PDB file of C-alpha atoms in Angstrom:
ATOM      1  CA  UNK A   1      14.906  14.159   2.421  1.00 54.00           C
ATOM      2  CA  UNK A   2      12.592  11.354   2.195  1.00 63.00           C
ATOM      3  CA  UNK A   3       7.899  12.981   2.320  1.00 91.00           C
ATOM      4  CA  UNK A   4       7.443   9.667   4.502  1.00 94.00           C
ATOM      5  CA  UNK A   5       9.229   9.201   7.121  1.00 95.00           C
ATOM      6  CA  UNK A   6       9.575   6.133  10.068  1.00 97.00           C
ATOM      7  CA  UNK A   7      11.363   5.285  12.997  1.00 96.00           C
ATOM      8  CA  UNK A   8      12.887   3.395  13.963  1.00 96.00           C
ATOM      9  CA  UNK A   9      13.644   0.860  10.772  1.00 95.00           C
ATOM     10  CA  UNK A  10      13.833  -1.999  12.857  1.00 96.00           C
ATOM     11  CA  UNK A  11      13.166  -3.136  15.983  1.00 96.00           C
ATOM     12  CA  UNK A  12      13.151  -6.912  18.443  1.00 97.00           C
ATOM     13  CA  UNK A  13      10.967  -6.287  21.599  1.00 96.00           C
ATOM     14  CA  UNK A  14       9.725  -9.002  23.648  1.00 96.00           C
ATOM     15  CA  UNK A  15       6.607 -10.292  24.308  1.00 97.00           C
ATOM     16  CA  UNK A  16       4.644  -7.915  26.727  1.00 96.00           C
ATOM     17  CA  UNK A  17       6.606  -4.738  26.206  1.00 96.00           C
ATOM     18  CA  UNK A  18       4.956  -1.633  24.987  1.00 96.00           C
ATOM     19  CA  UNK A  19       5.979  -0.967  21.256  1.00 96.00           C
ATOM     20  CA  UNK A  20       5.702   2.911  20.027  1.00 97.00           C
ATOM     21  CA  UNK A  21       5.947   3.452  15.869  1.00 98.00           C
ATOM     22  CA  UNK A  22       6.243   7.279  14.764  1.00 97.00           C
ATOM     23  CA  UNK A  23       5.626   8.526  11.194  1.00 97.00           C
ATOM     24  CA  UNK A  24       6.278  11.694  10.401  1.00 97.00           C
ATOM     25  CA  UNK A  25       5.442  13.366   6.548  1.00 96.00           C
ATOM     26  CA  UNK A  26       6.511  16.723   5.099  1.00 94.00           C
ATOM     27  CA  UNK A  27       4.006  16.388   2.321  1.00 89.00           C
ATOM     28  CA  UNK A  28       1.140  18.419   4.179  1.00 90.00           C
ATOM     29  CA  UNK A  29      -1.049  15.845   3.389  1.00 90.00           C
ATOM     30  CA  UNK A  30      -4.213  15.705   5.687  1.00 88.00           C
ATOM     31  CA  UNK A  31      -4.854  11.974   5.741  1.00 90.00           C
ATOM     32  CA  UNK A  32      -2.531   8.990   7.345  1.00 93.00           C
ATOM     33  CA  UNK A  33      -2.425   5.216   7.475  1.00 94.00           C
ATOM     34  CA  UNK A  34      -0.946   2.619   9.276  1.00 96.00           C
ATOM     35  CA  UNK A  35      -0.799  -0.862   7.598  1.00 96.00           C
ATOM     36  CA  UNK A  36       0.790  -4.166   8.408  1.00 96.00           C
ATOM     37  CA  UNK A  37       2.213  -6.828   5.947  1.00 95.00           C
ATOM     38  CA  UNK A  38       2.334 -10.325   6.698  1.00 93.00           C
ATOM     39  CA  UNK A  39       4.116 -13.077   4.216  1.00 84.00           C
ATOM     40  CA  UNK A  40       1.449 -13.923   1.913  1.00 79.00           C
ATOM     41  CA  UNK A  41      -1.430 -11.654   2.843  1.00 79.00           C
ATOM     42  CA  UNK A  42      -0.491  -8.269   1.525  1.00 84.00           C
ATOM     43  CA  UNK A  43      -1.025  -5.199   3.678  1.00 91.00           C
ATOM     44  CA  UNK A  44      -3.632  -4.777   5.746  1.00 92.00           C
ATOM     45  CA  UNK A  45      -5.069  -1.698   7.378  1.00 93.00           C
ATOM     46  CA  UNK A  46      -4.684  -1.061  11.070  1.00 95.00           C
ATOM     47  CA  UNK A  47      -6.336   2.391  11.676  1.00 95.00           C
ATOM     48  CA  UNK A  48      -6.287   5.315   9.550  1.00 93.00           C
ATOM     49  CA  UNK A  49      -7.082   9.339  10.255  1.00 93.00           C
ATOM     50  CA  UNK A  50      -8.416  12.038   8.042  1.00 87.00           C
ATOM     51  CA  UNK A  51      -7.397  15.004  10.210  1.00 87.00           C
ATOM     52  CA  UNK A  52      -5.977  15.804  14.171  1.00 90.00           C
ATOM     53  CA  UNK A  53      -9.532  15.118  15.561  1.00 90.00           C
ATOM     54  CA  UNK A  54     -10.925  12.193  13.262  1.00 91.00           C
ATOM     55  CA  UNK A  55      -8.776   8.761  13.704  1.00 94.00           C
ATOM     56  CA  UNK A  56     -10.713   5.546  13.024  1.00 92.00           C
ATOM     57  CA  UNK A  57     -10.559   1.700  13.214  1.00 93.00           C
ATOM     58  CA  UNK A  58      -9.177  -0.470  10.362  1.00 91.00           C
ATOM     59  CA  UNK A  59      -9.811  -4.226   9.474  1.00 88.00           C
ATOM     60  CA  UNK A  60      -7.634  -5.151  11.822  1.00 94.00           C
ATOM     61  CA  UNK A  61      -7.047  -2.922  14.788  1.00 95.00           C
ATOM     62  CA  UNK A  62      -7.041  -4.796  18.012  1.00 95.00           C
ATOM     63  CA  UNK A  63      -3.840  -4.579  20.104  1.00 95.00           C
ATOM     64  CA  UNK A  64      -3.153  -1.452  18.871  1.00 97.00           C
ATOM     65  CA  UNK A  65      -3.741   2.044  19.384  1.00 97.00           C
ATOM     66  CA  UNK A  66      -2.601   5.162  17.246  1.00 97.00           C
ATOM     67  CA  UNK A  67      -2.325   8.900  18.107  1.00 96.00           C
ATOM     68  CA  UNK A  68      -2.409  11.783  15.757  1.00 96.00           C
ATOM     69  CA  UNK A  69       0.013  14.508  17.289  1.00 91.00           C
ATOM     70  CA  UNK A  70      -0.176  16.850  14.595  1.00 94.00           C
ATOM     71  CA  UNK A  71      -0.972  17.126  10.986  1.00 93.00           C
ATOM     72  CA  UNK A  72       2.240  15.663  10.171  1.00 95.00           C
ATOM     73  CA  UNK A  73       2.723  12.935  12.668  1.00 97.00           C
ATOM     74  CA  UNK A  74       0.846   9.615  13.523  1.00 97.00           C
ATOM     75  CA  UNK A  75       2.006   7.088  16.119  1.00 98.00           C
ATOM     76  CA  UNK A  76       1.063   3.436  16.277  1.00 98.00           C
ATOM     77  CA  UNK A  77       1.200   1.908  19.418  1.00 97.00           C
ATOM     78  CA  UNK A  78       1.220  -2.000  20.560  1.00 96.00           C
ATOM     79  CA  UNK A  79       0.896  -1.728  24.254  1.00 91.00           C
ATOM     80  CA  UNK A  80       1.319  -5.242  25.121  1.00 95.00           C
ATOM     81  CA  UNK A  81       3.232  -6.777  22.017  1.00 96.00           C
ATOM     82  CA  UNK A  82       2.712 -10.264  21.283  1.00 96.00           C
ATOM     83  CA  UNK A  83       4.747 -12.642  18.681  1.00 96.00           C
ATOM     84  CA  UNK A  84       1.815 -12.723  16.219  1.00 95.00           C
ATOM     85  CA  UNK A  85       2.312  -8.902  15.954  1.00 97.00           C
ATOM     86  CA  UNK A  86       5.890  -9.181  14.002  1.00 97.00           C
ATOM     87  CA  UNK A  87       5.363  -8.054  10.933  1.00 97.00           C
ATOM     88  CA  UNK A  88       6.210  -5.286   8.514  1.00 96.00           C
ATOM     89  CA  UNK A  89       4.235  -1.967   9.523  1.00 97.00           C
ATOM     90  CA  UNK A  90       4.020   0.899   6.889  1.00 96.00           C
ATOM     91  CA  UNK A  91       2.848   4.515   6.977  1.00 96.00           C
ATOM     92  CA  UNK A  92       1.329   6.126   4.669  1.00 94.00           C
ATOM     93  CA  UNK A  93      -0.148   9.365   3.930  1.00 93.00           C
ATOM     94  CA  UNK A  94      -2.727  11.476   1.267  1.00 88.00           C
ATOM     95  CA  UNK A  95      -4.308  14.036  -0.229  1.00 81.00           C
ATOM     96  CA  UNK A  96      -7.803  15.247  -0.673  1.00 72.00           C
ATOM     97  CA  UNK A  97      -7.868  17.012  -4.337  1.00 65.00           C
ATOM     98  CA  UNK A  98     -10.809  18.297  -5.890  1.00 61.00           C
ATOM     99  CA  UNK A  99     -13.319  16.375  -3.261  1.00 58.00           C
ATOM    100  CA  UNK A 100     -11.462  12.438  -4.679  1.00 59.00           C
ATOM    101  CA  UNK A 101      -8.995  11.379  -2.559  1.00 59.00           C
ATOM    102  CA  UNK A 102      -5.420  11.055  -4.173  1.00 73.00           C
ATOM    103  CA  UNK A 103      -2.930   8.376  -4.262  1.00 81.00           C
ATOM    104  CA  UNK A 104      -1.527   7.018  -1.122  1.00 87.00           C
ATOM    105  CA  UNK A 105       2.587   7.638  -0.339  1.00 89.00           C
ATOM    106  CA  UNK A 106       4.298   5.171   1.871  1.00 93.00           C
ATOM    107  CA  UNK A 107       7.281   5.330   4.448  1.00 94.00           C
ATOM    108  CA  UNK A 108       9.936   2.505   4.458  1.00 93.00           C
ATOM    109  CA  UNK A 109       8.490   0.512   6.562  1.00 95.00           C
ATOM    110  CA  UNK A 110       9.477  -0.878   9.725  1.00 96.00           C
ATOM    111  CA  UNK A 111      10.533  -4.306  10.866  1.00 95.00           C
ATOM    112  CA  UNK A 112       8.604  -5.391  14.449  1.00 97.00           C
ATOM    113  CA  UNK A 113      10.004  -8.466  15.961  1.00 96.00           C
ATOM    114  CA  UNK A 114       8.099  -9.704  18.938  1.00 97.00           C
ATOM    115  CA  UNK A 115      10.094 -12.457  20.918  1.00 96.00           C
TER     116      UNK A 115
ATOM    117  CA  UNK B   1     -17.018  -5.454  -0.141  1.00 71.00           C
ATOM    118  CA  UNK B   2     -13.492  -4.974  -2.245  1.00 80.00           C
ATOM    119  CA  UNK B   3     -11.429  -7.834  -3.020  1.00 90.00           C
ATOM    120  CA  UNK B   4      -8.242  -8.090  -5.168  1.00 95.00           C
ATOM    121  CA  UNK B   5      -6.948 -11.317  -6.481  1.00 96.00           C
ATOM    122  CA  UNK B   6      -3.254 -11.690  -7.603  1.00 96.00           C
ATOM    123  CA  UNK B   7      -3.519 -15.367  -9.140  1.00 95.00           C
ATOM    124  CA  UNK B   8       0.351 -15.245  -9.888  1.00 96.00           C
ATOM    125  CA  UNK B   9       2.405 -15.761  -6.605  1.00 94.00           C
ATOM    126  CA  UNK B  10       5.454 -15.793  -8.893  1.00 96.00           C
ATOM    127  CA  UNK B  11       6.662 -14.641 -12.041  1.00 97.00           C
ATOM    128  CA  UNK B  12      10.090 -14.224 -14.309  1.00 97.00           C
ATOM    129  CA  UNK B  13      11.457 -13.155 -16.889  1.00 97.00           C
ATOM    130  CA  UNK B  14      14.378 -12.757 -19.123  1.00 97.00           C
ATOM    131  CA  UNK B  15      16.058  -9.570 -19.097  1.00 97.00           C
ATOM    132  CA  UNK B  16      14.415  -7.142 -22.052  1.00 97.00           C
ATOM    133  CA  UNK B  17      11.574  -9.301 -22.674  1.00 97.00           C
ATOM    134  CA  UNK B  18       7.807  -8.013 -21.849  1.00 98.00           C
ATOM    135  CA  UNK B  19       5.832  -9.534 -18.529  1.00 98.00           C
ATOM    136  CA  UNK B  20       2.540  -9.342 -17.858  1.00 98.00           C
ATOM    137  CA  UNK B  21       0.923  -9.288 -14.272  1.00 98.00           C
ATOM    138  CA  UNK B  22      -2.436 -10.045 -13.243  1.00 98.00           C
ATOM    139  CA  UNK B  23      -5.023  -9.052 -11.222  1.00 98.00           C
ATOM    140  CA  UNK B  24      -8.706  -9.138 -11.038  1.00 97.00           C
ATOM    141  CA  UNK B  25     -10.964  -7.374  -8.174  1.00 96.00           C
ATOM    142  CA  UNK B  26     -14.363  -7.161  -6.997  1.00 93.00           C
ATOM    143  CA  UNK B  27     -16.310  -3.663  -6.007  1.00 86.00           C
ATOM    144  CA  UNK B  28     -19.397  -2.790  -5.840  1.00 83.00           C
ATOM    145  CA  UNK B  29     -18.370   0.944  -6.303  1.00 81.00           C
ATOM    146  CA  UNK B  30     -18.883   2.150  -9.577  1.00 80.00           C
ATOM    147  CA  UNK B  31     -16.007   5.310  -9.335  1.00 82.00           C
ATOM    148  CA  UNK B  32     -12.509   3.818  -8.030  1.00 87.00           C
ATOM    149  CA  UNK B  33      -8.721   3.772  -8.561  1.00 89.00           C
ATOM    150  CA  UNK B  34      -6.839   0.976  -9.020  1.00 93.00           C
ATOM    151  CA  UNK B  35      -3.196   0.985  -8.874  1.00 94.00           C
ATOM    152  CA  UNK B  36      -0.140  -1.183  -9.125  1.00 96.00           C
ATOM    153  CA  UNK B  37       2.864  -0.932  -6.526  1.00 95.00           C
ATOM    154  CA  UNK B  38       6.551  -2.155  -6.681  1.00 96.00           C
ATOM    155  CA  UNK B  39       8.117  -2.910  -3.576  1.00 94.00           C
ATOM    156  CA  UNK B  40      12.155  -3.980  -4.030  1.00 93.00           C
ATOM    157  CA  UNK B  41      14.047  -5.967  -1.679  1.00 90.00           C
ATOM    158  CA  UNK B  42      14.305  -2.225   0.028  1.00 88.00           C
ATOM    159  CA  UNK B  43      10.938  -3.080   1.168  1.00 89.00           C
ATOM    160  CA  UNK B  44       9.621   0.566   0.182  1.00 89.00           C
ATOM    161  CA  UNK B  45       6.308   0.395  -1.370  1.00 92.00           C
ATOM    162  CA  UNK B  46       6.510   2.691  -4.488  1.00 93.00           C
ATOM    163  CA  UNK B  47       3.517   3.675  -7.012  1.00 92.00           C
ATOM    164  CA  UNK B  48       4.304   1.861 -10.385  1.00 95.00           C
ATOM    165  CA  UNK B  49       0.695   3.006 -11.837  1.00 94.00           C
ATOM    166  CA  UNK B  50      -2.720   4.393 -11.572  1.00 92.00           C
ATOM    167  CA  UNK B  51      -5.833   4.091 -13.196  1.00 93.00           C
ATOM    168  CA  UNK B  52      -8.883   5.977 -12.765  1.00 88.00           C
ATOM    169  CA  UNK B  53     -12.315   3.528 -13.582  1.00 89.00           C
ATOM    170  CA  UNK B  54     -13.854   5.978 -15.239  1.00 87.00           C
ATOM    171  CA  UNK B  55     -11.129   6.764 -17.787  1.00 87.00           C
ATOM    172  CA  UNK B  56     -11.507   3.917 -20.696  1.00 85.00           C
ATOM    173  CA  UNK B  57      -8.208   4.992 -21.733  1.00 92.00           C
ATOM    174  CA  UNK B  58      -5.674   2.624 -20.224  1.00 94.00           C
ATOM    175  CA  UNK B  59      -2.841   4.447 -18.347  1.00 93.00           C
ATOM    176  CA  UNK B  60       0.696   4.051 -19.191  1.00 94.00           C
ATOM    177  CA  UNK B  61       4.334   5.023 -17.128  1.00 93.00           C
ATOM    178  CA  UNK B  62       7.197   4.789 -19.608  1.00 95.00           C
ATOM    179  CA  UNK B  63       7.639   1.004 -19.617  1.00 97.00           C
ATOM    180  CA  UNK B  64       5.094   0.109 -17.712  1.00 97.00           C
ATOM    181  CA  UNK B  65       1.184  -0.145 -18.997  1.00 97.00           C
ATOM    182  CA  UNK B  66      -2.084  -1.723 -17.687  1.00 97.00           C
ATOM    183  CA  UNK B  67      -4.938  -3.292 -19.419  1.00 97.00           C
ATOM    184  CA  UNK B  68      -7.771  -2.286 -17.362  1.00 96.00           C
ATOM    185  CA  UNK B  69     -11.068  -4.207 -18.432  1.00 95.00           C
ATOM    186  CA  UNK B  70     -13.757  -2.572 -16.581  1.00 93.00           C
ATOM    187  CA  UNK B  71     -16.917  -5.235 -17.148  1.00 92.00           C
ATOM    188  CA  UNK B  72     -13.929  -8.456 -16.642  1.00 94.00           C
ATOM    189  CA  UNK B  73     -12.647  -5.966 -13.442  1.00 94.00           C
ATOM    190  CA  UNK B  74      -9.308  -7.192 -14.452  1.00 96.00           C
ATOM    191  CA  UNK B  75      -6.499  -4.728 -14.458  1.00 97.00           C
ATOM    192  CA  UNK B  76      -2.764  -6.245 -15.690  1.00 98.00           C
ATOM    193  CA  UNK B  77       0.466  -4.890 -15.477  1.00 98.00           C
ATOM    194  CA  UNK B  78       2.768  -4.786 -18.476  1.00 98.00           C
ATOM    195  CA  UNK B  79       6.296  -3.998 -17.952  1.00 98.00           C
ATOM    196  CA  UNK B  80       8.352  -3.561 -21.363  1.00 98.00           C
ATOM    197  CA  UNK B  81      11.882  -3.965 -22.119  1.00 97.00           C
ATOM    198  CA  UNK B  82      12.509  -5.647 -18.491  1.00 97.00           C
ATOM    199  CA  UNK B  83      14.911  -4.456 -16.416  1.00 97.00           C
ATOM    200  CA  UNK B  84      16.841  -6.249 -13.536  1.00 97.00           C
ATOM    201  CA  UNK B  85      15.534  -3.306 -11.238  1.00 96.00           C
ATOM    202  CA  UNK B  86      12.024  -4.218 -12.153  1.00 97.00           C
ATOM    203  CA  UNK B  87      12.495  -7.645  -9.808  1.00 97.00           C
ATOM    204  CA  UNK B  88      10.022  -7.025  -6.807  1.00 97.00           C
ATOM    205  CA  UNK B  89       7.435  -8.044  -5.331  1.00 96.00           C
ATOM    206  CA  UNK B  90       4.124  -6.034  -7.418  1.00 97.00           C
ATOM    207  CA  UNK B  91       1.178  -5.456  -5.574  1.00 96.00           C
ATOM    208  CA  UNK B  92      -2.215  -4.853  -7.186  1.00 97.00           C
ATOM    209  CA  UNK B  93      -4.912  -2.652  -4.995  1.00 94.00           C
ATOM    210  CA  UNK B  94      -7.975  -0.896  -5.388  1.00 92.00           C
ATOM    211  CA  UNK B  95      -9.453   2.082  -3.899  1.00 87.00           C
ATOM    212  CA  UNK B  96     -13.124   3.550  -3.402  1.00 79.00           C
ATOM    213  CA  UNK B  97     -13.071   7.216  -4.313  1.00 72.00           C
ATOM    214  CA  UNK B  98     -15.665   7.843  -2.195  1.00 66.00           C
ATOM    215  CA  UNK B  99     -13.161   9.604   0.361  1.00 57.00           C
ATOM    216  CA  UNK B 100     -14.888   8.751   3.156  1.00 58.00           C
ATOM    217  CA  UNK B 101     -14.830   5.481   5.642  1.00 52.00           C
ATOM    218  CA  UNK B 102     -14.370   3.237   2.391  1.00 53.00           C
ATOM    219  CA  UNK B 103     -11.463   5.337   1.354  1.00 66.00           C
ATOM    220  CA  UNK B 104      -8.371   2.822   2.000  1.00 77.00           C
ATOM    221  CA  UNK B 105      -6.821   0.540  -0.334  1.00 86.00           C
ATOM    222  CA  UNK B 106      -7.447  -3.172  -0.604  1.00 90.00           C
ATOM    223  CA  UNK B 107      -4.305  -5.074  -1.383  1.00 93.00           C
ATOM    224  CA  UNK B 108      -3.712  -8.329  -3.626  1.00 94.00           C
ATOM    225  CA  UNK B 109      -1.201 -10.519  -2.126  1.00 93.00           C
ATOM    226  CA  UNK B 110       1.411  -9.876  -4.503  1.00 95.00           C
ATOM    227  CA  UNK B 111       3.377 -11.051  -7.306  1.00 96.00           C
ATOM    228  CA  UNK B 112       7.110 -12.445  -6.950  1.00 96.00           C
ATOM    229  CA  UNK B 113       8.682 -10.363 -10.229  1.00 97.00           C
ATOM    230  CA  UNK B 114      12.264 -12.212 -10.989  1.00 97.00           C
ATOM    231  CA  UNK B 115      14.353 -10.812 -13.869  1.00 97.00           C
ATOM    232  CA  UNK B 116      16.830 -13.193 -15.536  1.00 96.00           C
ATOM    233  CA  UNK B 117      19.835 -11.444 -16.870  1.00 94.00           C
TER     234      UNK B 117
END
């Protein structure tokens, strides 16, 4: 069974409906990411928590809203998609070791289409 | 602030040969990772290779290597003995190790791997 896990794969909405992404990991790692790719710009990091309580802002945040349910699961939220929001979103998820923090793991992504 | 530049939007090769990616970055950190990451037309992002900025010695996977210049901050991907399941998109990135509100990786904008059989 895949560490990183997303649902769903792929998904159209349209324009103005409220979007819900869930990652789930079975690597007990404390830390989790959400990032977005675009054609041509790389990923980019939406919001990102270090633990239940602690969940902070990326570089590029607006329009969306996350929710740490437990250690293990991290939701990413668009509650009024828009077109400019299709994109490819990944989770991903790490360790602190030793006081560094350790590589990041990713999910397979998942494929937003806002009509 | 971090920056990564991937100068190469596309690359190729012939099957067997040896490729070299590049990538420079900017960071005012003085302890960081940097790291390379393959992502196939499966679109999963998977960790090629790291490299720790303190280390001098340049880090190596099998086929793949880096040449990590630390005063240049440039930090290239060699892949040996290509493969046609090394064609992917490669994505340079760095990271503070700071683990705290810097932690998060900075992306390049990738490099366009073909392999030609």
């Amino acid at each position: 069974d895949a560490d990183v896990t997303q649902t769903p794969r792929n998904r159209i909405t349209k324009t103005g409906k409220r979007i819900m992404l869930e990652c789930s990991q079975t690597k007990g790692h404390d830390r989790m990411y959400w990032y977005r790719q675009d054609p041509g710009l790389g990923l980019r990091l939406i919001y990102y928590s270090f633990d239940v309580k602690d969940i902070n802002k990326g570089e590029i945040s607006d329009g969306y809203s996350v929710s740490r349910q437990a250690q293990a699961k991290f939701s990413l939220s668009l509650e009024s998609a828009i077109p400019n929001q299709t994109a490819l979103y990944f989770c991903a998820t790490s360790e602190v070791a030793g006081g560094k923090a350790d590589t990041q793991y990713f999910g397979p992504g998942t494929r937003l289409t806002v009509l | 602030a971090q920056t990564v530049t991937q100068s190469q939007p596309e690359m190729s090769v012939q099957e067997a040969e040896t490729v070299t990616l590049s990538c420079t970055y900017d960071t005012s950190e003085s302890d960081y990772y940097l790291f390379w990451y393959k992502q196939p037309p499966s679109r999963q992002m998977i960790l090629v290779i790291r490299q720790e900025a303190y280390k001098q010695q340049n880090a190596t996977e099998n086929r793949f290597s880096v040449n990590f210049q630390k005063a240049a901050k440039s930090f290239s991907l060699k892949i040996s003995d290509s493969q046609l399941g090394d064609a992917a998109m490669y994505f340079c990135a760095s990271r503070s190790n700071y683990g705290g509100a810097t932690n998060k990786l900075i992306f390049g904008t990738g490099t366009l791997l073909a392999v030609q059989p």
